[in-house]
Amino acid sequence: MSELVTLTRDGDIGVITVNNPPVNALSPGVPEGIEAALRECCADWSVKAIVLIGGGRTFIAGADIKQFAKLASGAKGIDAGMRSMFPSLEDCSKSVIAAIHGTALGGGLETALCCHYRVAVASAQVGQPEVKLGLIPGAGATQRLPRLAGLIKAAEMCAIGDPVSAAEAEQAGILDRVIEGDLLSGAIAFAREIVAQGGPPRKASDLSIPPCDPNALAVIRATVSKRTRGLMAPLKAIEAVEAASFPFAVGMQKEADIFKECLLSDQSKALIHVFFGERAVNKIPGIGKETLTLPIRQAAVVGAGTMGGGIAMNYANAGIPVFLKEATQEALDHGLAIIRKNYAATVQKGRMTAVQMEQRMGLIQPTLTYDRFAEADIVVEAIFEGMELKKQVFAELDKVTRPDAILASNTSTLDIDVIAAATSRPQQVIGHHFFSPANVMRLLEIVRGKESSPTVIATSMALAKTLNKVGVLVGNCFGFVGNRMFEPYLRESQFLVEEGARVEEVDAAMVEFGMALGPLAVADLAGLDVGWRIKNGIRHLIPQELRQPLIADRLYELGRYGQKTKAGWYRYPEGSRVAMPDPEVQQLVEESARNAGIERRVISSEEIVERIVYALINEGAKILSEGIALRAVDIDIIYIYGYGFPAYRGGPMWHADTVGIKKVHERICEFERQHGTQWSPAPLLTSLAESGKNFSDLDTEHAAAS
Ligand code: T1G
């Protein structure tokens, strides 16, 4: 046994405790330790039953994902210990009782399913989230869960991957008892009851599957297929669960075959990359657990428009009171009405009660003055995207807030240093770039100014978690990371339309690639007027020789701003947000291309995807080499959480690695030959192509150096 696993005794009950913080993953040494402890218990006649429990804050939260990343990359046999433990548990001659608190997930729940009984505290959760890693359960859950909880519950848990509560798990037959009071004492008492009952240990694998409505699986399959478009693992998980209707050994082999197929898939590699990436973005050189953070007990938002209202909702949802300031009562009332409408929609969907809605509304404190802003620990400015107005507001905030208050701008593109210079405390100024709708989108770009202090950065990163956001620290440049990359992404989309692809073909190709929405539909959603204003603000910076899109400005001039005017790249029928191709736009495109001497041609969806995605990658490489993003994975997380890039492709930079840096570089060089200098490959991309390295290698080197 190792220090990772200890064996103690409580009278005639052996207690095996796993101590592998922070989540008791089945890392090397843990399965071996459990197996050794089992052997010792079985060899000791005085031990009548065994309790398996997790030390610290949770039961076993799964196999060690790092190990599976290595297996996926070809390592052999490193899971042998784990593979040996599961049958040792189930074949143990004495009853083993799993005592669950925290989360029993993946291989953790599978460990519990190999035990003969399972008890848990009411706050515990159990689940099989492997599909979120592009995997399926690989240690018997697809075969044991159906025998305990039926095919339908097993299919739901294995294909969707969401955890279930202890109560629900008990109801389903997965848990035998929810323990009141101390878990260990309760589990030991339960063990003694089992001993008193006598008889052999109860194996889940011996149970027969309760009958179920065969149509119900078809319904789940259809639901899963719609909900997880493009993902392979969920449907594969259902296939494995269905194999539970065969003899256990046959079903286990089917699970093993499917698990291996998923493990070796690009989707699983990408999703494991994202799992660790979501955590890696919190690691900032020079900012550690010892960096002071400021308590945020009172917030304030300036501007009650779409963004300001959504930002205020984030604070209210986190239980933080927030002043919401507008210039006029009318604007304030309008903003509050939209917030109320948003909450009412959530109540309508059953995801919030009316009481909770009123509690949240009560935390939003409308105001027309700065009178109480001295109480605010943070102020988020969310007014019109104009630099002069922002500088004016920050100069005002400088006077009405405490010197230690954080002053954050929600600007989506403008220079944080210029905004900070409008105050006497630039070290307190930072960008908090929320993504619309701010109360829904998880991404928060945290834009560091050159003087933003470590405390303000660390507080912002911690606040992102409090607001249930994925906070990514980025540098200060036009558009920061996300919007700076979105410019070439949208530029190429428009060029492709001018060169011969239909609007709907461009969007369809990108949706097929896995994007939530096509780029031109996104432009209609964001507003062509917004894009025009941003572009207009930098037109003087754009070299005259650079080709510029022709159509968007024409659409703007025609008053076609997108969804908000029922017409943009698409037409939107009254009362609908369904994008309808518009012959008028097609005619405008053909006329503009003809006038510009552009010879139109049929363009394949493969070229559409390459031109648009490689434009992202090329700009991302520039951003990385300028240090605007700390790591390539930060860019991936930004595009997955802020722009709907498919997580099963790992983000734009991971996708480049998957396609192959050399191939991406060759195609970009080809595009440069065809379309000119705006396709000049980023020097970093050229250097990687020449050295045979990729973006993941760079991140590994960055991690080693910091
Ligand atoms: N393996 C390795 N490391 C893990 C891990 C795991 N399973 N789970 C968490 N970590 C690390 C994480 O990277 C972070 O590291 C630290 O622990 C704290 O995590 C055979 C094949 C359990 C709900 O998918 O959902 O079993 O950043 O910040 O917010 O069928 O962690 O500190 O260096 O997330 O309190 C299935 C994944 C695996 C569960 C806790 N299990 N983990 O959340 O902490 S595959 C999972 C989580 C499998 C079998 C298959 C969450 C959590 P660092 P954290 P948290």
Coordinates of C-alpha atoms in Angstrom, one line a residue, residues 200-574:
P200 CA -22.0 -13.4 -0.6
P201 CA -21.2 -9.9 -1.8
R202 CA -23.7 -8.5 -4.4
K203 CA -22.1 -7.9 -7.8
A204 CA -23.7 -5.4 -10.1
S205 CA -22.4 -7.5 -13.0
D206 CA -24.6 -10.4 -11.8
L207 CA -27.8 -8.4 -11.9
S208 CA -30.1 -8.6 -14.9
I209 CA -31.2 -5.4 -16.7
P210 CA -34.7 -4.1 -15.8
P211 CA -37.0 -4.1 -18.8
C212 CA -37.4 -0.7 -20.7
D213 CA -39.3 0.9 -23.5
P214 CA -37.1 0.3 -26.6
N215 CA -38.4 3.5 -28.1
A216 CA -37.0 5.5 -25.2
L217 CA -33.4 4.8 -26.3
A218 CA -34.3 6.0 -29.8
V219 CA -35.6 9.2 -28.2
I220 CA -32.4 9.7 -26.2
R221 CA -30.3 9.0 -29.3
A222 CA -32.2 11.7 -31.2
T223 CA -31.9 14.2 -28.3
V224 CA -28.2 13.5 -27.9
S225 CA -27.5 13.7 -31.6
K226 CA -29.1 17.1 -31.8
R227 CA -27.6 18.4 -28.6
T228 CA -24.0 17.3 -29.3
R229 CA -23.8 18.0 -33.0
G230 CA -20.5 16.8 -34.5
L231 CA -19.3 15.0 -31.3
M232 CA -18.6 11.3 -31.7
A233 CA -18.5 10.0 -28.1
P234 CA -22.1 10.6 -27.0
L235 CA -23.6 8.3 -29.6
K236 CA -20.8 5.8 -29.1
A237 CA -21.7 5.8 -25.4
I238 CA -25.3 4.8 -26.2
E239 CA -24.0 2.0 -28.5
A240 CA -21.9 0.7 -25.5
V241 CA -24.9 0.9 -23.1
E242 CA -27.0 -1.0 -25.6
A243 CA -24.4 -3.8 -25.6
A244 CA -25.4 -4.4 -21.9
S245 CA -28.2 -6.5 -23.2
F246 CA -25.6 -9.1 -24.2
P247 CA -23.8 -11.3 -21.6
F248 CA -21.6 -9.1 -19.3
A249 CA -18.3 -10.2 -20.8
V250 CA -19.5 -9.5 -24.3
G251 CA -20.7 -6.1 -23.3
M252 CA -17.5 -5.3 -21.6
Q253 CA -15.5 -6.2 -24.7
K254 CA -17.8 -3.9 -26.8
E255 CA -17.2 -1.1 -24.3
A256 CA -13.5 -1.7 -24.5
D257 CA -13.4 -1.6 -28.3
I258 CA -15.5 1.6 -28.4
F259 CA -13.4 3.2 -25.6
K260 CA -10.2 2.6 -27.5
E261 CA -11.7 4.1 -30.7
C262 CA -12.7 7.2 -28.8
L263 CA -9.4 7.4 -26.9
L264 CA -7.4 7.5 -30.2
S265 CA -9.7 10.1 -31.8
D266 CA -8.7 13.6 -32.6
Q267 CA -11.8 14.8 -30.7
S268 CA -10.7 13.2 -27.4
K269 CA -7.2 14.7 -27.7
A270 CA -8.8 18.1 -28.4
L271 CA -11.2 17.9 -25.5
I272 CA -8.6 16.8 -23.0
H273 CA -6.5 19.7 -24.2
V274 CA -9.5 22.0 -23.5
F275 CA -10.1 20.4 -20.0
F276 CA -6.5 21.3 -19.0
G277 CA -6.6 24.6 -20.9
E278 CA -9.6 25.9 -19.0
R279 CA -7.3 25.5 -15.9
A280 CA -4.1 26.6 -17.5
V281 CA -5.4 30.1 -18.3
N282 CA -5.5 30.8 -14.5
K283 CA -1.7 30.3 -14.3
I284 CA -0.1 33.8 -14.7
P285 CA 3.6 34.3 -14.4
G286 CA 4.3 36.7 -11.5
I287 CA 0.8 36.2 -10.0
G288 CA 0.4 33.4 -7.5
K289 CA -1.6 32.4 -4.6
E290 CA 0.4 34.8 -2.5
T291 CA -0.7 37.8 -4.6
L292 CA -3.1 40.0 -2.6
T293 CA -6.7 40.1 -4.0
L294 CA -9.3 42.6 -3.0
P295 CA -12.7 41.5 -1.7
I296 CA -15.5 42.5 -4.0
R297 CA -18.6 43.1 -1.9
Q298 CA -20.2 46.0 -3.8
A299 CA -20.0 46.6 -7.5
A300 CA -21.2 49.3 -9.9
V301 CA -21.9 49.4 -13.6
V302 CA -22.0 52.6 -15.6
G303 CA -24.4 52.1 -18.6
A304 CA -27.6 50.1 -18.5
G305 CA -27.6 49.2 -22.2
T306 CA -27.5 45.6 -23.5
M307 CA -23.9 45.0 -22.2
G308 CA -24.3 47.0 -18.9
G309 CA -27.5 45.3 -18.0
G310 CA -26.0 41.8 -18.7
I311 CA -22.9 42.7 -16.7
A312 CA -25.1 43.8 -13.7
M313 CA -26.9 40.5 -13.9
N314 CA -23.6 38.6 -13.6
Y315 CA -23.0 40.4 -10.3
A316 CA -26.5 39.9 -9.1
N317 CA -26.3 36.2 -10.0
A318 CA -23.2 35.9 -7.9
G319 CA -25.0 37.5 -4.9
I320 CA -23.0 40.8 -5.2
P321 CA -25.1 44.0 -4.9
V322 CA -24.5 46.3 -7.9
F323 CA -25.3 49.9 -8.6
L324 CA -26.5 50.4 -12.1
K325 CA -26.1 53.9 -13.3
E326 CA -27.6 55.6 -16.4
A327 CA -27.7 59.2 -17.5
T328 CA -31.5 59.5 -17.8
Q329 CA -34.4 57.9 -16.0
E330 CA -35.8 56.7 -19.3
A331 CA -32.6 54.8 -20.2
L332 CA -32.4 53.4 -16.7
D333 CA -36.0 52.2 -16.8
H334 CA -35.4 50.6 -20.2
G335 CA -32.3 48.8 -19.0
L336 CA -34.1 47.5 -15.9
A337 CA -37.0 46.3 -18.0
I338 CA -34.7 44.3 -20.2
I339 CA -33.0 42.7 -17.2
R340 CA -36.4 41.9 -15.7
K341 CA -37.4 40.4 -19.1
N342 CA -34.3 38.3 -19.2
Y343 CA -34.9 36.9 -15.7
A344 CA -38.5 36.3 -16.4
A345 CA -37.5 34.1 -19.4
T346 CA -35.3 32.1 -17.1
V347 CA -38.1 31.6 -14.7
Q348 CA -40.4 30.6 -17.6
K349 CA -37.9 27.9 -18.5
G350 CA -38.0 26.6 -14.9
R351 CA -34.3 27.4 -14.3
M352 CA -35.1 30.0 -11.6
T353 CA -38.0 30.6 -9.2
A354 CA -39.9 33.9 -9.1
V355 CA -38.5 34.4 -5.6
Q356 CA -35.0 34.0 -6.8
M357 CA -35.7 36.5 -9.6
E358 CA -36.9 39.1 -7.2
Q359 CA -33.8 38.5 -5.0
R360 CA -31.6 39.0 -8.0
M361 CA -33.5 42.1 -9.1
G362 CA -33.2 43.4 -5.5
L363 CA -29.4 43.3 -5.7
I364 CA -29.4 45.6 -8.7
Q365 CA -29.6 49.2 -7.4
P366 CA -30.6 51.7 -10.1
T367 CA -29.2 55.2 -9.8
L368 CA -28.8 58.4 -11.9
T369 CA -25.9 59.7 -9.8
Y370 CA -22.4 58.7 -8.5
D371 CA -23.6 59.5 -4.9
R372 CA -22.9 56.0 -3.5
F373 CA -20.0 55.0 -5.8
A374 CA -17.6 55.5 -2.9
E375 CA -19.0 52.2 -1.6
A376 CA -18.1 50.3 -4.7
D377 CA -15.1 48.0 -4.7
I378 CA -15.2 47.7 -8.5
V379 CA -16.9 49.8 -11.2
V380 CA -17.4 48.4 -14.7
E381 CA -17.8 51.0 -17.5
A382 CA -20.2 49.7 -20.2
I383 CA -21.1 52.8 -22.2
F384 CA -20.9 53.7 -25.9
E385 CA -17.8 52.4 -27.6
G386 CA -16.2 55.9 -28.0
M387 CA -12.8 56.8 -26.6
E388 CA -13.6 60.4 -25.7
L389 CA -16.8 59.5 -23.7
K390 CA -14.9 56.7 -21.9
K391 CA -12.1 59.0 -20.9
Q392 CA -14.6 61.5 -19.5
V393 CA -16.4 58.8 -17.5
F394 CA -13.1 57.4 -16.1
A395 CA -12.1 61.0 -15.1
E396 CA -15.4 61.2 -13.3
L397 CA -15.0 57.8 -11.6
D398 CA -11.5 58.8 -10.5
K399 CA -13.1 61.5 -8.4
V400 CA -16.1 59.6 -7.0
T401 CA -14.6 56.2 -6.1
R402 CA -12.2 55.1 -3.4
P403 CA -8.5 55.1 -4.4
D404 CA -8.4 51.3 -4.0
A405 CA -11.5 50.7 -6.1
I406 CA -10.9 48.8 -9.4
L407 CA -12.0 50.7 -12.5
A408 CA -12.7 48.3 -15.3
S409 CA -13.8 49.1 -18.9
N410 CA -15.9 46.7 -20.9
T411 CA -14.5 48.1 -24.1
S412 CA -14.2 45.5 -26.9
T413 CA -11.4 47.1 -28.8
L414 CA -10.1 50.4 -27.4
D415 CA -6.7 51.1 -25.8
I416 CA -6.9 50.4 -22.0
D417 CA -3.7 52.5 -21.4
V418 CA -5.4 55.6 -22.9
I419 CA -8.4 55.1 -20.8
A420 CA -6.2 54.5 -17.7
A421 CA -4.4 57.7 -18.4
A422 CA -7.6 59.6 -17.9
T423 CA -7.3 58.7 -14.2
S424 CA -4.8 59.4 -11.4
R425 CA -4.6 55.7 -10.6
P426 CA -3.8 53.7 -13.8
Q427 CA -2.6 50.8 -11.7
Q428 CA -6.3 50.3 -10.7
V429 CA -7.5 50.3 -14.3
I430 CA -8.1 47.1 -16.3
G431 CA -10.3 45.8 -19.1
H432 CA -13.2 43.4 -18.4
H433 CA -14.4 42.5 -21.8
F434 CA -17.6 40.6 -21.6
F435 CA -19.1 38.9 -24.6
S436 CA -22.7 39.5 -25.6
P437 CA -25.1 38.4 -24.2
A438 CA -23.0 39.2 -21.1
N439 CA -25.2 37.3 -18.7
V440 CA -24.8 34.1 -20.9
M441 CA -21.4 34.0 -22.6
R442 CA -18.8 32.4 -20.2
L443 CA -15.7 34.2 -21.6
L444 CA -14.3 37.3 -19.9
E445 CA -11.2 38.8 -21.6
I446 CA -9.2 40.5 -18.8
V447 CA -7.1 43.2 -20.6
R448 CA -4.0 44.2 -18.6
G449 CA -2.9 47.8 -19.1
K450 CA 0.9 48.4 -18.8
E451 CA 0.3 49.7 -15.3
S452 CA -2.5 47.4 -14.1
S453 CA -1.2 46.1 -10.7
P454 CA -0.8 42.4 -9.9
T455 CA -3.5 42.8 -7.2
V456 CA -5.9 44.2 -9.8
I457 CA -5.1 41.4 -12.2
A458 CA -5.3 38.7 -9.5
T459 CA -8.6 40.1 -8.2
S460 CA -10.0 40.2 -11.7
M461 CA -9.0 36.5 -12.3
A462 CA -10.7 35.5 -9.0
L463 CA -13.7 37.6 -9.8
A464 CA -14.1 35.8 -13.1
K465 CA -14.6 32.6 -11.2
T466 CA -17.0 34.2 -8.8
L467 CA -19.1 35.4 -11.8
N468 CA -18.9 31.9 -13.3
K469 CA -16.9 33.2 -16.2
V470 CA -13.8 31.8 -17.9
G471 CA -11.3 34.6 -17.3
V472 CA -8.4 34.9 -19.7
L473 CA -5.7 37.5 -19.2
V474 CA -4.8 39.3 -22.5
G475 CA -2.5 42.1 -23.5
N476 CA -3.6 45.6 -24.7
C477 CA -3.8 46.0 -28.5
F478 CA -6.7 46.8 -30.9
G479 CA -9.3 44.1 -30.4
F480 CA -7.1 42.4 -27.8
V481 CA -7.2 38.7 -28.8
G482 CA -10.7 37.7 -29.7
N483 CA -11.9 40.6 -31.8
R484 CA -8.4 41.2 -33.3
M485 CA -8.6 37.6 -34.7
F486 CA -12.2 38.1 -35.7
E487 CA -11.3 40.8 -38.2
P488 CA -9.4 38.6 -40.6
Y489 CA -11.9 35.8 -39.9
L490 CA -14.7 38.1 -41.1
R491 CA -12.6 39.7 -43.9
E492 CA -11.9 36.3 -45.5
S493 CA -15.6 35.4 -45.2
Q494 CA -16.5 38.5 -47.2
F495 CA -13.8 38.0 -49.8
L496 CA -15.0 34.5 -50.4
V497 CA -18.5 36.0 -51.1
E498 CA -17.0 38.5 -53.5
E499 CA -15.0 35.8 -55.2
G500 CA -18.0 33.5 -55.9
A501 CA -19.3 31.7 -52.8
R502 CA -22.9 32.5 -51.8
V503 CA -23.4 34.0 -48.4
E504 CA -25.2 30.9 -47.2
E505 CA -22.5 28.7 -48.6
V506 CA -19.8 30.4 -46.5
D507 CA -21.9 30.2 -43.3
A508 CA -23.0 26.6 -44.0
A509 CA -19.4 25.5 -44.5
M510 CA -18.4 27.0 -41.2
V511 CA -21.4 25.5 -39.3
E512 CA -20.5 22.1 -40.8
F513 CA -16.9 22.7 -39.5
G514 CA -18.5 23.0 -36.1
M515 CA -19.0 26.8 -35.5
A516 CA -22.2 27.6 -33.6
L517 CA -23.1 30.3 -36.3
G518 CA -21.6 31.2 -39.6
P519 CA -19.5 34.4 -39.7
L520 CA -21.9 36.4 -41.7
A521 CA -24.8 35.4 -39.5
V522 CA -22.7 36.5 -36.6
A523 CA -22.1 39.9 -38.3
D524 CA -25.8 40.3 -38.6
L525 CA -26.3 39.4 -34.9
A526 CA -23.6 41.8 -33.7
G527 CA -24.8 44.5 -36.0
L528 CA -23.2 45.8 -39.2
D529 CA -23.5 49.3 -37.8
V530 CA -21.3 48.2 -34.9
G531 CA -18.7 46.7 -37.3
W532 CA -18.9 49.8 -39.5
R533 CA -18.2 52.2 -36.5
I534 CA -15.3 50.1 -35.3
K535 CA -13.8 49.9 -38.9
N536 CA -14.4 53.6 -39.4
G537 CA -12.4 54.4 -36.3
I538 CA -9.3 52.8 -37.7
R539 CA -9.7 53.3 -41.5
H540 CA -6.9 55.9 -41.3
L541 CA -4.6 53.1 -40.0
I542 CA -5.2 50.7 -42.8
P543 CA -2.6 50.8 -45.6
Q544 CA -4.3 51.9 -48.8
E545 CA -2.8 49.0 -50.8
L546 CA -4.6 46.4 -48.6
R547 CA -7.7 44.9 -50.2
Q548 CA -10.8 45.8 -48.2
P549 CA -14.2 44.1 -48.2
L550 CA -16.7 45.7 -50.5
I551 CA -20.1 44.6 -49.3
A552 CA -20.4 45.3 -45.6
D553 CA -20.1 49.1 -46.1
R554 CA -22.7 49.0 -48.9
L555 CA -25.1 47.1 -46.7
Y556 CA -24.5 49.6 -43.9
E557 CA -25.2 52.5 -46.3
L558 CA -28.4 50.8 -47.3
G559 CA -29.5 50.8 -43.7
R560 CA -29.1 47.0 -43.5
Y561 CA -27.6 46.6 -40.0
G562 CA -28.5 42.9 -39.6
Q563 CA -31.1 41.4 -37.3
K564 CA -31.9 44.7 -35.6
T565 CA -33.2 46.1 -39.0
K566 CA -34.5 42.7 -40.2
A567 CA -32.0 42.8 -43.0
G568 CA -28.3 42.6 -43.3
W569 CA -26.4 39.8 -45.1
Y570 CA -29.7 37.9 -44.7
R571 CA -33.3 39.0 -44.5
Y572 CA -35.2 38.2 -41.3
P573 CA -39.0 37.7 -41.5
E574 CA -41.0 39.7 -39.1

